[in-house]
CSV table of C-alpha atoms and ligand atoms in Angstrom, one decimal:
chain,number,residue,atom,x,y,z
A,688,MET,CA,-3.6,12.4,-12.2
A,689,ARG,CA,-1.7,12.1,-9.0
A,690,GLU,CA,0.9,9.4,-9.1
A,691,PRO,CA,-0.2,6.7,-6.6
A,692,PRO,CA,2.5,5.5,-4.1
A,693,PRO,CA,3.1,2.1,-6.0
A,694,THR,CA,4.1,4.1,-9.1
A,695,LYS,CA,6.3,6.4,-7.2
A,696,ALA,CA,7.9,3.5,-5.4
A,697,LYS,CA,9.0,2.0,-8.7
A,698,HIS,CA,11.7,4.7,-8.9
A,699,ILE,CA,13.0,3.9,-5.5
A,700,GLN,CA,15.8,1.4,-4.8
A,701,ILE,CA,17.0,0.6,-1.3
A,702,PRO,CA,20.3,-1.4,-1.3
A,703,GLU,CA,21.4,-4.0,1.3
A,704,TYR,CA,24.5,-3.4,3.3
A,705,LYS,CA,26.6,-5.9,1.3
A,706,GLU,CA,25.9,-4.0,-1.9
A,707,PHE,CA,27.8,-1.0,-0.5
A,708,LEU,CA,30.8,-3.2,0.1
A,709,THR,CA,30.7,-4.8,-3.3
A,710,ARG,CA,30.4,-1.5,-5.1
A,711,ILE,CA,33.2,0.1,-3.1
A,712,GLY,CA,35.4,-3.0,-3.2
A,713,ARG,CA,35.3,-3.2,-7.0
A,714,ARG,CA,36.7,0.3,-7.5
A,715,TYR,CA,38.7,0.9,-4.3
A,716,LYS,CA,42.2,-0.2,-5.5
A,717,LYS,CA,42.0,1.8,-8.7
A,718,ALA,CA,40.8,5.0,-7.1
A,719,GLY,CA,43.5,7.7,-7.1
A,720,GLN,CA,46.1,5.4,-8.7
A,721,GLY,CA,49.3,7.3,-9.6
A,722,LEU,CA,48.7,10.2,-7.3
A,723,LYS,CA,50.6,11.2,-4.2
A,724,PRO,CA,49.9,8.9,-1.2
A,725,HIS,CA,47.6,11.3,0.7
A,726,GLU,CA,45.8,12.2,-2.6
A,727,THR,CA,45.2,8.5,-3.3
A,728,GLU,CA,43.6,8.1,0.2
A,729,ILE,CA,41.4,11.2,-0.4
A,730,ALA,CA,40.3,9.7,-3.7
A,731,ARG,CA,39.4,6.4,-2.0
A,732,LEU,CA,37.4,8.2,0.7
A,733,GLN,CA,35.7,10.2,-2.0
A,734,LEU,CA,34.7,6.9,-3.6
A,735,ILE,CA,33.2,5.6,-0.3
A,736,HIS,CA,31.4,8.9,0.2
A,737,ASP,CA,30.0,8.9,-3.3
A,738,VAL,CA,28.9,5.3,-3.3
A,739,ILE,CA,27.1,5.8,0.0
A,740,THR,CA,25.5,9.1,-1.0
A,741,VAL,CA,24.3,7.7,-4.4
A,742,LYS,CA,23.0,4.5,-2.9
A,743,LEU,CA,21.1,6.2,-0.1
A,744,ALA,CA,19.4,8.7,-2.4
A,745,GLY,CA,16.4,6.3,-2.4
A,746,ILE,CA,16.0,6.9,1.4
A,747,GLU,CA,15.2,10.6,0.8
A,748,LYS,CA,12.7,9.7,-1.9
A,749,LEU,CA,11.1,7.1,0.4
A,750,SER,CA,11.0,9.6,3.2
A,751,ARG,CA,9.1,12.1,0.9
A,752,LEU,CA,6.7,9.4,-0.3
A,753,LEU,CA,5.9,8.4,3.3
A,754,ALA,CA,5.3,12.0,4.3
A,755,GLU,CA,2.9,12.5,1.4
A,756,LEU,CA,0.8,9.3,1.8
A,757,ASP,CA,-2.9,9.8,1.8
A,758,PRO,CA,-4.9,8.1,4.6
A,759,PHE,CA,-5.8,5.0,2.5
A,760,TYR,CA,-2.3,4.1,1.6
A,761,HIS,CA,-1.0,5.1,5.0
A,762,GLU,CA,-3.4,2.6,6.6
A,763,LEU,CA,-2.7,-0.1,4.1
A,764,ILE,CA,1.0,0.1,4.6
A,765,PHE,CA,1.0,0.4,8.3
A,766,ILE,CA,-1.3,-2.6,8.8
A,767,GLU,CA,1.7,-4.6,7.8
A,768,PHE,CA,4.6,-2.5,9.0
A,769,ASP,CA,5.4,-1.0,12.4
A,770,GLU,CA,5.2,2.8,11.7
A,771,ASN,CA,7.6,3.6,14.5
A,772,LYS,CA,10.2,1.2,13.3
A,773,VAL,CA,9.9,2.5,9.8
A,774,ARG,CA,10.3,6.1,11.0
A,775,LYS,CA,13.4,5.2,13.1
A,776,ALA,CA,14.9,3.3,10.2
A,777,VAL,CA,14.5,6.3,7.9
A,778,LEU,CA,16.1,8.6,10.5
A,779,CYS,CA,18.9,6.1,11.1
A,780,LEU,CA,19.9,6.2,7.4
A,781,LEU,CA,19.4,9.9,6.9
A,782,ARG,CA,21.6,10.5,9.8
A,783,ALA,CA,24.2,8.0,8.5
A,784,LYS,CA,24.2,9.8,5.1
A,785,ARG,CA,24.8,13.2,6.8
A,786,MET,CA,27.5,11.9,9.0
A,787,VAL,CA,29.3,10.2,6.1
A,788,SER,CA,29.6,13.6,4.4
A,789,GLU,CA,30.8,15.2,7.6
A,790,PHE,CA,33.4,12.5,8.2
A,791,PHE,CA,34.6,12.9,4.6
A,792,ARG,CA,35.0,16.6,4.9
A,793,LYS,CA,36.8,16.3,8.2
A,794,TYR,CA,39.2,13.5,7.2
A,795,ARG,CA,40.0,15.1,3.9
A,796,TYR,CA,41.5,18.1,5.8
A,797,ARG,CA,43.4,15.7,8.0
A,798,LEU,CA,44.7,13.8,5.0
A,799,MET,CA,45.8,17.1,3.3
A,800,ALA,CA,47.8,18.0,6.4
A,801,SER,CA,49.4,14.5,6.7
A,802,GLU,CA,53.1,14.4,6.3
A,803,THR,CA,53.9,10.8,5.4
A,804,GLY,CA,52.3,8.1,3.3
A,805,ARG,CA,52.1,6.0,6.5
A,806,GLU,CA,50.3,8.6,8.4
A,807,ALA,CA,47.9,9.1,5.5
A,808,LYS,CA,47.1,5.4,5.4
A,809,LYS,CA,46.4,5.4,9.1
A,810,ILE,CA,44.0,8.4,8.9
A,811,ALA,CA,42.3,6.9,5.9
A,812,SER,CA,41.8,3.5,7.5
A,813,GLU,CA,40.2,5.2,10.5
A,814,ALA,CA,37.9,7.2,8.3
A,815,ARG,CA,36.9,4.2,6.2
A,816,GLY,CA,36.0,2.2,9.3
A,817,ARG,CA,33.9,5.0,10.7
A,818,MET,CA,32.1,5.8,7.5
A,819,LEU,CA,31.2,2.1,6.8
A,820,SER,CA,30.2,1.4,10.4
A,821,LEU,CA,27.6,4.2,10.1
A,822,ILE,CA,25.9,2.1,7.4
A,823,LYS,CA,26.6,-1.2,9.1
A,824,ARG,CA,24.8,0.0,12.2
A,825,CYS,CA,21.7,0.6,10.0
A,826,GLU,CA,21.9,-2.9,8.3
A,827,LYS,CA,18.6,-4.2,9.7
A,828,GLN,CA,16.9,-0.9,9.0
A,829,LEU,CA,18.1,-1.1,5.3
A,830,LEU,CA,16.5,-4.5,5.0
A,831,LEU,CA,13.3,-3.3,6.6
A,832,LEU,CA,13.0,-0.3,4.2
A,833,LYS,CA,13.9,-2.5,1.2
A,834,ASN,CA,11.0,-4.8,2.0
A,835,LEU,CA,8.8,-1.8,2.6
A,836,VAL,CA,9.5,-0.4,-0.8
A,837,ILE,CA,8.9,-3.8,-2.5
A,838,PHE,CA,5.6,-4.0,-0.6
A,839,ILE,CA,4.5,-0.6,-1.7
A,840,GLN,CA,5.5,-1.3,-5.3
A,841,ARG,CA,3.1,-4.3,-5.3
A,842,LEU,CA,0.1,-2.5,-3.9
A,843,PRO,CA,-2.7,-1.7,-6.3
A,844,SER,CA,-2.5,1.6,-8.0
A,845,ILE,CA,-5.6,3.5,-7.0
A,846,ASP,CA,-6.0,7.1,-7.8
A,847,THR,CA,-7.8,8.4,-4.7
A,848,SER,CA,-9.0,11.5,-6.6
A,849,GLN,CA,-10.9,9.4,-9.2
A,850,PRO,CA,-14.5,8.0,-8.9
A,851,THR,CA,-14.4,4.7,-7.1
A,852,ILE,CA,-16.9,2.0,-6.2
A,853,ILE,CA,-15.9,-0.2,-3.3
A,854,VAL,CA,-17.4,-3.7,-3.4
A,855,ALA,CA,-17.7,-5.3,0.0
A,856,GLY,CA,-19.5,-8.0,2.0
A,857,ALA,CA,-19.0,-11.3,3.8
A,858,PRO,CA,-16.8,-14.0,2.3
A,859,SER,CA,-17.9,-15.7,-0.9
A,860,VAL,CA,-20.9,-13.4,-1.5
A,861,GLY,CA,-19.6,-12.9,-5.1
A,862,LYS,CA,-17.5,-9.6,-4.8
A,863,SER,CA,-14.7,-10.7,-7.1
A,864,THR,CA,-17.1,-12.1,-9.6
A,865,ILE,CA,-18.8,-8.7,-9.8
A,866,VAL,CA,-15.4,-6.8,-10.1
A,867,ALA,CA,-14.2,-9.2,-12.8
A,868,ASN,CA,-17.4,-8.8,-14.8
A,869,ALA,CA,-17.6,-5.1,-14.4
A,870,SER,CA,-14.0,-4.4,-15.4
A,871,ARG,CA,-10.9,-5.7,-17.0
A,872,ALA,CA,-9.4,-6.8,-13.7
A,873,ARG,CA,-8.1,-10.3,-13.4
A,874,VAL,CA,-9.1,-11.4,-9.9
A,875,GLU,CA,-9.3,-14.8,-8.3
A,876,ILE,CA,-12.7,-16.3,-8.0
A,877,ALA,CA,-13.4,-19.5,-6.1
A,878,SER,CA,-16.1,-21.3,-4.2
A,879,TYR,CA,-14.3,-21.3,-0.8
A,880,PRO,CA,-14.4,-18.2,1.5
A,881,PHE,CA,-11.5,-15.8,2.0
A,882,THR,CA,-10.2,-16.3,-1.6
A,883,THR,CA,-9.4,-12.6,-1.9
A,884,LYS,CA,-6.7,-11.5,0.4
A,885,GLN,CA,-5.6,-8.2,-1.0
A,886,ILE,CA,-7.3,-5.1,-2.3
A,887,HIS,CA,-7.6,-5.2,-6.1
A,888,VAL,CA,-8.7,-2.6,-8.6
A,889,GLY,CA,-10.5,-2.9,-11.9
A,890,HIS,CA,-11.2,-0.1,-14.3
A,891,ALA,CA,-14.5,0.5,-16.2
A,892,ASN,CA,-15.8,3.2,-18.5
A,893,ILE,CA,-19.4,4.3,-17.6
A,894,ASN,CA,-20.8,7.0,-19.9
A,895,GLU,CA,-17.3,8.3,-20.5
A,896,ILE,CA,-16.6,8.4,-16.8
A,897,LYS,CA,-13.6,6.4,-15.8
A,898,VAL,CA,-14.5,4.4,-12.7
A,899,GLN,CA,-12.3,2.3,-10.4
A,900,ILE,CA,-14.0,-0.7,-9.0
A,901,ILE,CA,-12.3,-2.0,-5.8
A,902,ASP,CA,-12.4,-5.7,-4.8
A,903,THR,CA,-12.0,-6.2,-1.1
A,904,PRO,CA,-11.4,-9.3,1.1
A,905,GLY,CA,-14.5,-10.8,2.8
A,906,LEU,CA,-15.4,-9.6,6.2
A,907,LEU,CA,-17.0,-11.3,9.2
A,908,ASP,CA,-19.3,-9.6,11.7
A,909,ARG,CA,-16.9,-9.0,14.5
A,910,PRO,CA,-15.4,-6.0,16.3
A,911,LEU,CA,-12.6,-4.0,14.7
A,912,ASP,CA,-10.0,-5.1,17.3
A,913,GLU,CA,-10.7,-8.8,16.5
A,914,ARG,CA,-10.2,-8.4,12.8
A,915,ASN,CA,-7.2,-10.0,11.1
A,916,GLN,CA,-4.8,-8.2,8.8
A,917,ILE,CA,-6.6,-9.3,5.7
A,918,GLU,CA,-9.9,-7.9,6.9
A,919,LEU,CA,-8.1,-4.7,8.0
A,920,ARG,CA,-7.2,-4.2,4.3
A,921,ALA,CA,-10.9,-4.2,3.4
A,922,ILE,CA,-11.6,-1.8,6.3
A,923,ALA,CA,-8.9,0.6,5.0
A,924,ALA,CA,-10.6,0.7,1.6
A,925,LEU,CA,-14.1,1.1,3.1
A,926,LYS,CA,-13.0,3.9,5.4
A,927,TYR,CA,-10.6,5.9,3.3
A,928,LEU,CA,-11.4,5.5,-0.4
A,929,ASN,CA,-13.8,8.0,-1.7
A,930,GLY,CA,-16.9,6.6,-3.3
A,931,PRO,CA,-20.1,4.5,-2.7
A,932,ILE,CA,-19.9,1.2,-1.0
A,933,LEU,CA,-21.6,-1.6,-3.0
A,934,PHE,CA,-22.5,-4.0,-0.2
A,935,LEU,CA,-23.4,-7.5,-1.4
A,936,PHE,CA,-25.7,-9.9,0.4
A,937,ASP,CA,-25.6,-13.6,-0.2
A,938,PRO,CA,-29.3,-14.8,0.0
A,939,THR,CA,-28.5,-18.5,-0.4
A,940,PRO,CA,-28.6,-21.1,2.4
A,941,GLN,CA,-24.9,-21.8,1.6
A,942,ALA,CA,-23.9,-18.3,2.6
A,943,THR,CA,-20.7,-18.2,4.7
A,944,ILE,CA,-22.6,-16.2,7.4
A,945,ASP,CA,-26.4,-16.1,7.6
A,946,LEU,CA,-28.5,-13.1,6.7
A,947,GLU,CA,-28.8,-11.7,10.2
A,948,ARG,CA,-25.0,-11.8,10.6
A,949,GLN,CA,-24.6,-10.2,7.2
A,950,LEU,CA,-27.0,-7.4,8.3
A,951,ARG,CA,-24.9,-6.9,11.5
A,952,LEU,CA,-21.8,-6.6,9.3
A,953,ALA,CA,-23.6,-4.2,7.0
A,954,LYS,CA,-24.3,-1.9,10.0
A,955,GLN,CA,-20.7,-2.0,11.1
A,956,VAL,CA,-19.6,-1.1,7.5
A,957,MET,CA,-22.0,1.8,7.4
A,958,GLU,CA,-20.7,3.1,10.7
A,959,LEU,CA,-17.1,3.3,9.4
A,960,ASP,CA,-18.0,6.5,7.5
A,961,PRO,CA,-21.6,7.6,7.9
A,962,GLU,CA,-21.1,10.1,5.1
A,963,LYS,CA,-20.3,7.5,2.4
A,964,PRO,CA,-23.1,6.4,0.1
A,965,PHE,CA,-24.1,2.8,1.0
A,966,VAL,CA,-25.7,0.7,-1.8
A,967,PRO,CA,-27.1,-2.6,-0.7
A,968,ALA,CA,-27.4,-5.3,-3.4
A,969,ILE,CA,-28.5,-9.0,-3.3
A,970,ALA,CA,-26.1,-11.1,-5.2
A,971,LYS,CA,-26.6,-14.6,-6.7
A,972,VAL,CA,-30.4,-14.0,-7.3
A,973,ASP,CA,-30.3,-16.8,-9.9
A,974,LEU,CA,-29.9,-19.3,-7.1
A,975,VAL,CA,-32.9,-18.4,-5.0
A,976,ASP,CA,-36.7,-18.0,-5.6
A,977,LYS,CA,-38.6,-14.7,-5.7
A,978,HIS,CA,-40.1,-15.2,-2.3
A,979,THR,CA,-36.6,-15.4,-0.7
A,980,VAL,CA,-35.4,-12.3,-2.6
A,981,ASN,CA,-38.4,-10.4,-1.3
A,982,THR,CA,-37.8,-11.6,2.3
A,983,VAL,CA,-34.2,-10.5,2.1
A,984,ILE,CA,-35.2,-7.1,0.6
A,985,SER,CA,-37.6,-6.5,3.5
A,986,ARG,CA,-35.0,-7.4,6.2
A,987,ILE,CA,-32.4,-5.1,4.6
A,988,SER,CA,-34.9,-2.2,4.4
A,989,GLU,CA,-36.1,-2.7,8.0
A,990,THR,CA,-32.6,-3.1,9.4
A,991,LEU,CA,-30.6,-0.6,7.4
A,992,GLY,CA,-33.4,1.9,6.4
A,993,SER,CA,-32.4,1.5,2.7
A,994,THR,CA,-35.1,2.8,0.3
A,995,HIS,CA,-33.7,0.7,-2.6
A,996,VAL,CA,-32.1,-2.7,-2.6
A,997,TYR,CA,-30.5,-3.8,-5.9
A,998,LYS,CA,-30.4,-7.3,-7.3
A,999,VAL,CA,-27.6,-8.8,-9.3
A,1000,VAL,CA,-26.4,-12.0,-10.9
A,1001,GLY,CA,-22.7,-11.7,-10.6
A,1002,VAL,CA,-22.0,-14.4,-13.2
A,1003,ASP,CA,-24.0,-12.5,-15.8
A,1004,SER,CA,-21.9,-9.6,-17.0
A,1005,ARG,CA,-24.9,-7.8,-18.4
A,1006,SER,CA,-26.5,-7.8,-15.0
A,1007,VAL,CA,-23.3,-6.6,-13.4
A,1008,LYS,CA,-22.7,-3.8,-15.9
A,1009,GLU,CA,-26.3,-2.6,-15.5
A,1010,LEU,CA,-25.8,-2.5,-11.7
A,1011,VAL,CA,-22.5,-0.6,-11.9
A,1012,HIS,CA,-24.0,1.9,-14.3
A,1013,ARG,CA,-27.0,2.5,-11.9
A,1014,VAL,CA,-24.7,2.8,-8.9
A,1015,VAL,CA,-22.5,5.4,-10.7
A,1016,MET,CA,-25.5,7.4,-12.0
A,1017,GLU,CA,-27.3,7.3,-8.6
A,1018,THR,CA,-24.2,8.4,-6.8
A,1019,ILE,CA,-23.7,11.3,-9.2
A,1020,ARG,CA,-27.3,12.3,-8.8
A,1021,MET,CA,-27.2,12.1,-5.0
A,1022,MET,CA,-23.9,14.1,-4.9
A,1023,SER,CA,-25.1,16.8,-7.3
A,1024,SER,CA,-28.4,17.3,-5.5
A,1025,GLY,CA,-26.5,17.6,-2.2
A,1026,GLY,CA,-28.8,15.0,-0.6
A,1027,HIS,CA,-27.7,12.8,2.1
A,1028,PRO,CA,-26.0,9.8,0.5
A,1029,ARG,CA,-28.2,7.3,2.4
A,1030,SER,CA,-31.6,9.0,2.0
B,2219,GTP,N1,-24.7,-18.9,-9.4
B,2219,GTP,C1,-24.0,-17.9,-9.1
B,2219,GTP,N2,-22.8,-18.1,-8.5
B,2219,GTP,C2,-22.1,-17.0,-8.2
B,2219,GTP,C3,-22.6,-15.7,-8.4
B,2219,GTP,N3,-21.6,-14.8,-7.9
B,2219,GTP,C4,-20.6,-15.5,-7.5
B,2219,GTP,N4,-20.8,-16.8,-7.7
B,2219,GTP,C5,-20.0,-17.9,-7.2
B,2219,GTP,O1,-19.7,-17.8,-5.8
B,2219,GTP,C6,-18.4,-18.2,-5.5
B,2219,GTP,C7,-17.7,-17.1,-4.8
B,2219,GTP,O2,-17.5,-16.0,-5.7
B,2219,GTP,P1,-16.4,-14.9,-5.4
B,2219,GTP,O3,-16.6,-13.9,-6.5
B,2219,GTP,O4,-15.0,-15.5,-5.4
B,2219,GTP,O5,-16.8,-14.4,-4.0
B,2219,GTP,P2,-16.0,-13.3,-3.1
B,2219,GTP,O6,-17.0,-12.6,-2.4
B,2219,GTP,O7,-15.0,-12.6,-3.9
B,2219,GTP,O8,-15.3,-14.3,-2.1
B,2219,GTP,P3,-14.0,-14.0,-1.1
B,2219,GTP,O9,-12.9,-13.3,-1.9
B,2219,GTP,O10,-13.6,-15.3,-0.6
B,2219,GTP,O11,-14.5,-13.1,0.0
B,2219,GTP,C8,-17.7,-18.6,-6.8
B,2219,GTP,O12,-17.8,-20.0,-7.0
B,2219,GTP,C9,-18.6,-17.9,-7.9
B,2219,GTP,O13,-18.6,-18.5,-9.1
B,2219,GTP,C10,-23.9,-15.5,-9.0
B,2219,GTP,O14,-24.4,-14.4,-9.2
B,2219,GTP,N5,-24.5,-16.7,-9.3
B,2220,MG,MG1,-13.0,-12.3,-3.7
């Protein structure tokens, strides 16, 4: 299994500027004690160099992680962070690290050639100032990258190479209820719309196949450029995660948006990636009569051209497990027969 970015990010630490000063300050006086004056100053510069180098090792790891991001995580991260600012911040710190090593080499030679303790002190003070100011100049960037790493660490760990079902639909259609009943995921369920604000992942075992079930925030039927950040997270999952989209319809009169708007939304979702299997399902069928269910099925078939529309009672875990099982099997069948995912 490929390690997802949140797992990789757990090994990355980005310090704040003041942490450099504290770490250096704690050992500065003792460094090189008892040596000749110029040797003492070299030892102190070595300390500054080493602290900066060790503390900035995380930047290189972060830079590698960002370079290897798959499109899903790339999208999810740069919905919240300005990609250009992040790139500049990484470059600022990588440059600072390189320059600190260069200064250290240069000033070490100058210190070795110094003739008096006074001269050595003067050279060392200049070197210290220059080395630290390189980091000080990237103070804001350090903070940005520290926040970025914390953000990545908190993202859901999704293995983009594993089978995945993406549950989507308008707000309050019952997405989280389905994900909770199909897996071991603990997701928030509530009667008000927009309860889910992040992407969540649940894991289920279907006939020995490990399946990831993705809960997404609710979507409204509006153009991409009018969508808010929370909706864009759902779009990132729908566009870039590999697997069928289980699209839920709320058939009740209390639905957040009416059926026609849900159908418009379904079309928009289908268009995000026309190659992706699209599985329509009517949720909350326990709350409406048969006639309503049939009317909704007809409208879905007419509008989306779906040959099969599933029905599910999200609050009944048996109904949910059966649906997920059928979606997985159907997807496998479609993929192995090489048929069009929406035929
Ligand atoms: N009776 C009944 N209620 C359901 C069913 N599915 C969900 N609900 C209820 O509908 C409400 C919304 O459910 P959620 O699972 O939070 O809906 P959601 O689509 O995740 O909502 P957002 O995250 O806000 O987009 C909750 O009060 C659920 O208990 C169902 O099949 N039958
Ligand atoms: Mg939800």
